[in-house]
Amino acid sequence: MKQDEINLEINPALARKILTGFIRSETSRVGFERAVVGLSGGVDSSLTCALAAEALGPENVMAVRMPYTTSSPDSLEHAGLVIEMTGVQEVTLPISEAADALIGAIPEDQQVRRGNIMARMRMIVLYDQSAEFHGLVIGTGNKTEKLLGYTTQFGDAASAISPLGDLYKTQVRPLAVEMGVPEVILEKPPSADLWIGQTDEGELGFTYEEVDKLLYLLVDRRHSPDDCVDAGFDRGFVENVSELMRRNHFKRVMPPIAKLSNRTIGYDFLYMRDWGT
Amino acid sequence: MIRLAIAQIDTVLGDVEANLETHMARIDEAVQAKADLVVFPELSLTGYALQDLTAAVARRPMADDPVFQTLLTASQRTDLLVGFVEHDKRHRIYNSAAYLSQGEILSVHRKVYLPTYGLFDESRFFAWGDSIRAFNTRFGRLGVLICEDFWHASPPYLLWLDGADILLFISASPGRGLDAEQTLESARWVEHVAQAYASLFTTFVTNVGRVGFEDGLGFWGGSVVFDPHGELLARGPYHEESLFVVELDLQQLNRARTRLPLLRDERTDLVQRELLRIRHSGLPESGKRPE
């Protein structure tokens, strides 16, 4: 196996067609006409907002900005650019006060706990906005972060549908370019912006470019970890990524139900969510 | 000359009544366009990813079934090929396609190859069909296959030998394989093989796909019709509903087979001899399915 088997190129126009169709279909068939998107000012949420606006009409999309005290002021500003560009509706609801009621009791050095509270507080705000605006919550997560488990369960991972969930981080970018996401957003280092100076790549310890290639071989091409080492990936890196995927699988599935009866949800009670629609 | 209407529709998952309405609306349109035959996609009356809905939407293709009664009446106006879930007398359930003409059911094909790998789980819910037969219609002899059936080379080959001059393939194939190309890898694959069968068998080949979504599965449409020279006659839009009519000039069969007498020269006895040999060879590397 060679590195040249790796092909992360996408046709952005085709992805745009499919994903806007998906958002339209999966929103309308559950009885909604509108959507709610948490807009951080990063690439993923900017792209999701643009796709939702195209799919449903900008007047039917509510972009929710949810800054915390330590959030970068750039985030709010970049989200503003996307709101302006797409013409979606907008509400800014700072989470600082609500989050601090819980975060106050957590030592400052426990950044992950504090970050998780922020992510889950945003989930609460989004689902409340869903009720207020009668909009379906559109997730913004991508395939890379889902596979690595670089998400907060019931936080940013919570949504009704996930249009970007089968695109690696490096594939999100060309689609974001296609949709006209502003250059300044495309150029900045990806960050969950949960604490000052946090970057995804800094926290993960590798770049998206590297890890997407590896994930593509492991997942899409079904290669073994040994194959990937043969292809030139560092063994420690391959093992680390494989273990992250395995360990975080719980975030990608529904909680297992203990089987007792002859027919159990998830095992032998099987229906698509689009059942009857 | 046959006027073939391709009904590239979306479906409601598990709602036969709603899908029947879609069929009737499309049939009206096709009749207005003077179509002789309207072809709907795989499982057009039920939707695709039925899972535990499979048994609930199953029907007998008989005149006393209200859905088939409606379709049989409609078949007085134009011939129809529809996809449905079939319930047999012994309560086995098949992924089937029925050909209706002038108030009669001329043929029911039960899907022979049920994909059960990757994202597919068909043999969990369906019984395997067990025959591949061409059948006579007022337009000549036709053959019907359902999606995975034509991913195997032998069913189209058998229909060709059995006299089918028009191969009607119907599909509900979830799109997959996004790369830099203009269309999905799955769409390219299906078009390649449909074109290859038209070329190899000097016959008309059409594949009718569906559109829409079932959860995250998106169906790409892109129905195609190839002539007996392997040339593309028409292609439906990708990812959008459509009804379009294609004229098939049956005289092309004559010209194609004069130019390229592959059917004349086909050596079926040799094929049978070698198949029997392979079947009885006991060689582990043979393609024989273990029994």
XYZ file of C-alpha atoms in Angstrom, chain B residues 45-286:
242
model
C -44.379 1.241 -3.397
C -42.704 0.949 0.008
C -39.367 2.749 0.291
C -36.062 0.973 0.737
C -34.629 0.700 4.264
C -37.720 -0.937 5.712
C -36.110 -3.126 8.359
C -38.922 -4.189 10.725
C -41.510 -2.510 8.504
C -40.873 -5.143 5.839
C -43.620 -7.552 6.861
C -46.112 -4.757 7.496
C -45.906 -3.455 3.908
C -45.879 -6.853 2.165
C -48.636 -7.609 -0.356
C -49.793 -10.337 -2.709
C -49.683 -9.245 -6.343
C -53.278 -10.248 -7.045
C -56.356 -8.528 -8.405
C -58.027 -8.749 -4.981
C -55.310 -6.664 -3.347
C -56.561 -3.054 -3.346
C -53.176 -1.596 -4.276
C -52.727 -3.995 -7.171
C -56.357 -3.499 -8.168
C -55.644 0.212 -8.616
C -52.440 -0.478 -10.521
C -54.083 -3.130 -12.709
C -56.754 -0.643 -13.682
C -54.043 1.899 -14.484
C -52.261 -0.710 -16.589
C -55.138 -0.462 -19.075
C -53.678 2.922 -19.994
C -49.971 2.086 -20.029
C -47.822 -0.870 -19.049
C -46.205 -0.614 -15.601
C -43.204 -1.966 -13.779
C -43.396 -1.366 -10.026
C -41.247 -2.413 -7.078
C -42.925 -3.831 -3.978
C -42.585 -6.167 -1.016
C -44.160 -9.495 -1.871
C -45.727 -11.901 0.558
C -46.063 -15.484 -0.695
C -48.582 -18.121 0.396
C -46.099 -19.585 2.857
C -45.401 -16.158 4.428
C -42.021 -15.644 2.897
C -41.235 -12.068 1.955
C -39.440 -10.994 -1.227
C -38.041 -7.822 -2.741
C -40.066 -8.033 -5.973
C -41.001 -6.231 -9.156
C -44.304 -6.737 -10.990
C -44.915 -6.057 -14.670
C -48.537 -5.097 -15.345
C -50.154 -4.754 -18.737
C -53.767 -4.342 -19.871
C -55.173 -5.447 -16.546
C -52.932 -8.482 -16.151
C -49.787 -9.219 -14.153
C -47.425 -10.608 -16.768
C -44.420 -11.235 -14.563
C -43.187 -10.999 -11.000
C -39.433 -11.036 -10.503
C -38.128 -11.774 -7.019
C -34.693 -10.286 -6.314
C -32.185 -13.090 -6.573
C -29.141 -11.379 -5.077
C -29.824 -9.717 -1.730
C -26.871 -7.561 -0.705
C -25.957 -8.228 2.901
C -22.678 -6.445 3.486
C -21.485 -2.913 4.165
C -24.556 -0.757 4.603
C -26.891 -3.455 3.261
C -28.887 -5.944 5.290
C -31.396 -7.302 2.784
C -31.166 -11.026 3.411
C -32.013 -10.380 7.039
C -35.447 -9.184 5.939
C -36.085 -10.849 2.551
C -36.164 -14.369 1.160
C -34.009 -15.090 -1.900
C -35.754 -15.176 -5.264
C -34.965 -18.289 -7.238
C -35.558 -17.662 -10.913
C -34.474 -15.408 -13.710
C -36.938 -15.435 -16.610
C -37.608 -13.209 -19.570
C -41.289 -12.740 -20.455
C -43.403 -11.735 -23.424
C -45.142 -8.384 -23.648
C -46.907 -6.530 -26.421
C -43.520 -4.962 -27.217
C -41.556 -8.173 -27.376
C -39.619 -10.055 -24.772
C -38.324 -8.204 -21.705
C -36.268 -9.013 -18.654
C -36.392 -7.407 -15.209
C -33.643 -7.311 -12.585
C -33.474 -5.543 -9.255
C -30.313 -3.626 -8.307
C -27.799 -6.156 -6.887
C -29.097 -8.720 -9.420
C -27.204 -6.864 -12.139
C -24.075 -6.378 -10.014
C -23.641 -10.063 -10.851
C -22.912 -10.789 -14.505
C -24.993 -13.956 -14.821
C -28.578 -12.615 -14.447
C -28.342 -10.178 -17.393
C -26.579 -12.907 -19.364
C -29.391 -15.389 -18.642
C -32.072 -12.876 -19.621
C -30.233 -12.189 -22.861
C -30.143 -15.886 -23.695
C -33.779 -16.200 -22.635
C -34.755 -13.759 -25.360
C -34.936 -10.392 -23.622
C -34.236 -7.519 -26.013
C -34.912 -4.891 -23.390
C -33.391 -5.231 -19.930
C -35.228 -3.228 -17.289
C -33.071 -2.745 -14.201
C -34.607 -1.010 -11.204
C -32.617 0.252 -8.237
C -32.790 1.907 -4.836
C -29.101 2.374 -4.368
C -27.781 4.641 -1.603
C -25.179 6.992 -3.045
C -21.626 6.594 -1.792
C -18.058 7.353 -2.736
C -17.762 11.145 -2.913
C -14.470 12.131 -4.532
C -13.333 14.804 -6.961
C -15.453 13.436 -9.843
C -18.703 14.972 -11.060
C -20.799 12.038 -9.812
C -20.609 9.580 -6.933
C -18.509 6.449 -7.340
C -21.629 4.299 -6.947
C -23.377 6.183 -9.760
C -20.372 5.787 -12.051
C -20.194 2.069 -11.328
C -23.839 1.458 -12.151
C -23.643 3.464 -15.375
C -20.521 1.571 -16.435
C -22.055 -1.842 -15.953
C -25.390 -0.878 -17.541
C -23.510 0.430 -20.559
C -21.341 -2.678 -20.634
C -24.394 -4.971 -20.685
C -25.966 -2.959 -23.515
C -22.715 -3.263 -25.484
C -21.984 -6.928 -24.697
C -25.534 -8.112 -25.290
C -26.413 -5.688 -28.096
C -29.634 -4.994 -26.273
C -31.508 -2.066 -24.744
C -30.626 -1.558 -21.093
C -32.256 0.863 -18.727
C -31.577 1.431 -15.057
C -34.215 3.345 -13.126
C -32.965 4.806 -9.863
C -34.787 6.636 -7.126
C -34.056 9.860 -5.309
C -34.612 11.250 -1.822
C -33.240 10.346 1.588
C -33.864 7.724 4.222
C -32.083 8.953 7.340
C -28.600 9.749 6.032
C -28.853 7.516 2.960
C -29.266 9.615 -0.182
C -30.416 8.055 -3.456
C -28.818 9.628 -6.520
C -31.375 9.123 -9.301
C -29.363 9.376 -12.531
C -31.509 6.822 -14.390
C -29.958 5.782 -17.691
C -31.077 4.249 -20.967
C -28.564 2.675 -23.357
C -29.230 1.450 -26.880
C -27.976 -1.869 -28.375
C -24.792 -0.142 -29.562
C -24.034 0.807 -25.956
C -24.748 4.466 -26.619
C -26.452 6.572 -23.986
C -29.988 7.500 -25.096
C -30.991 9.442 -22.000
C -29.994 10.146 -18.445
C -32.184 11.475 -15.651
C -31.005 14.280 -13.381
C -28.892 13.432 -10.358
C -30.506 13.780 -6.919
C -33.788 15.164 -8.305
C -37.166 13.679 -9.101
C -37.993 13.364 -12.757
C -40.291 11.736 -15.251
C -38.975 11.525 -18.781
C -39.849 9.591 -21.909
C -37.343 7.868 -24.173
C -38.172 6.384 -27.564
C -36.686 2.963 -28.164
C -36.381 2.146 -31.854
C -36.500 -1.652 -31.928
C -35.043 -1.624 -35.447
C -31.756 -0.756 -33.776
C -31.564 -4.342 -32.534
C -31.399 -5.513 -36.117
C -28.677 -3.058 -37.055
C -26.624 -3.642 -33.903
C -26.731 -7.420 -34.256
C -25.889 -7.327 -37.940
C -22.855 -5.230 -37.170
C -21.940 -7.245 -34.112
C -23.475 -10.784 -34.156
C -22.560 -11.623 -30.570
C -25.918 -13.226 -29.886
C -25.659 -15.381 -33.026
C -22.214 -16.570 -32.010
C -22.892 -17.151 -28.335
C -21.990 -20.748 -27.410
C -24.450 -21.738 -24.721
C -23.601 -25.446 -24.855
C -19.992 -24.633 -24.173
C -21.027 -22.396 -21.285
C -23.199 -25.125 -19.833
C -20.510 -27.763 -20.247
C -17.912 -25.655 -18.517
C -20.318 -24.607 -15.768
C -21.146 -28.232 -15.063
C -17.474 -29.092 -14.998
C -16.740 -26.225 -12.586
C -19.731 -27.174 -10.433
C -18.539 -30.755 -10.114
C -14.831 -30.056 -9.933
C -14.909 -29.528 -6.188
C -12.093 -27.033 -6.619
C -12.030 -24.656 -3.660
C -11.124 -21.783 -5.987
C -14.251 -22.255 -8.104
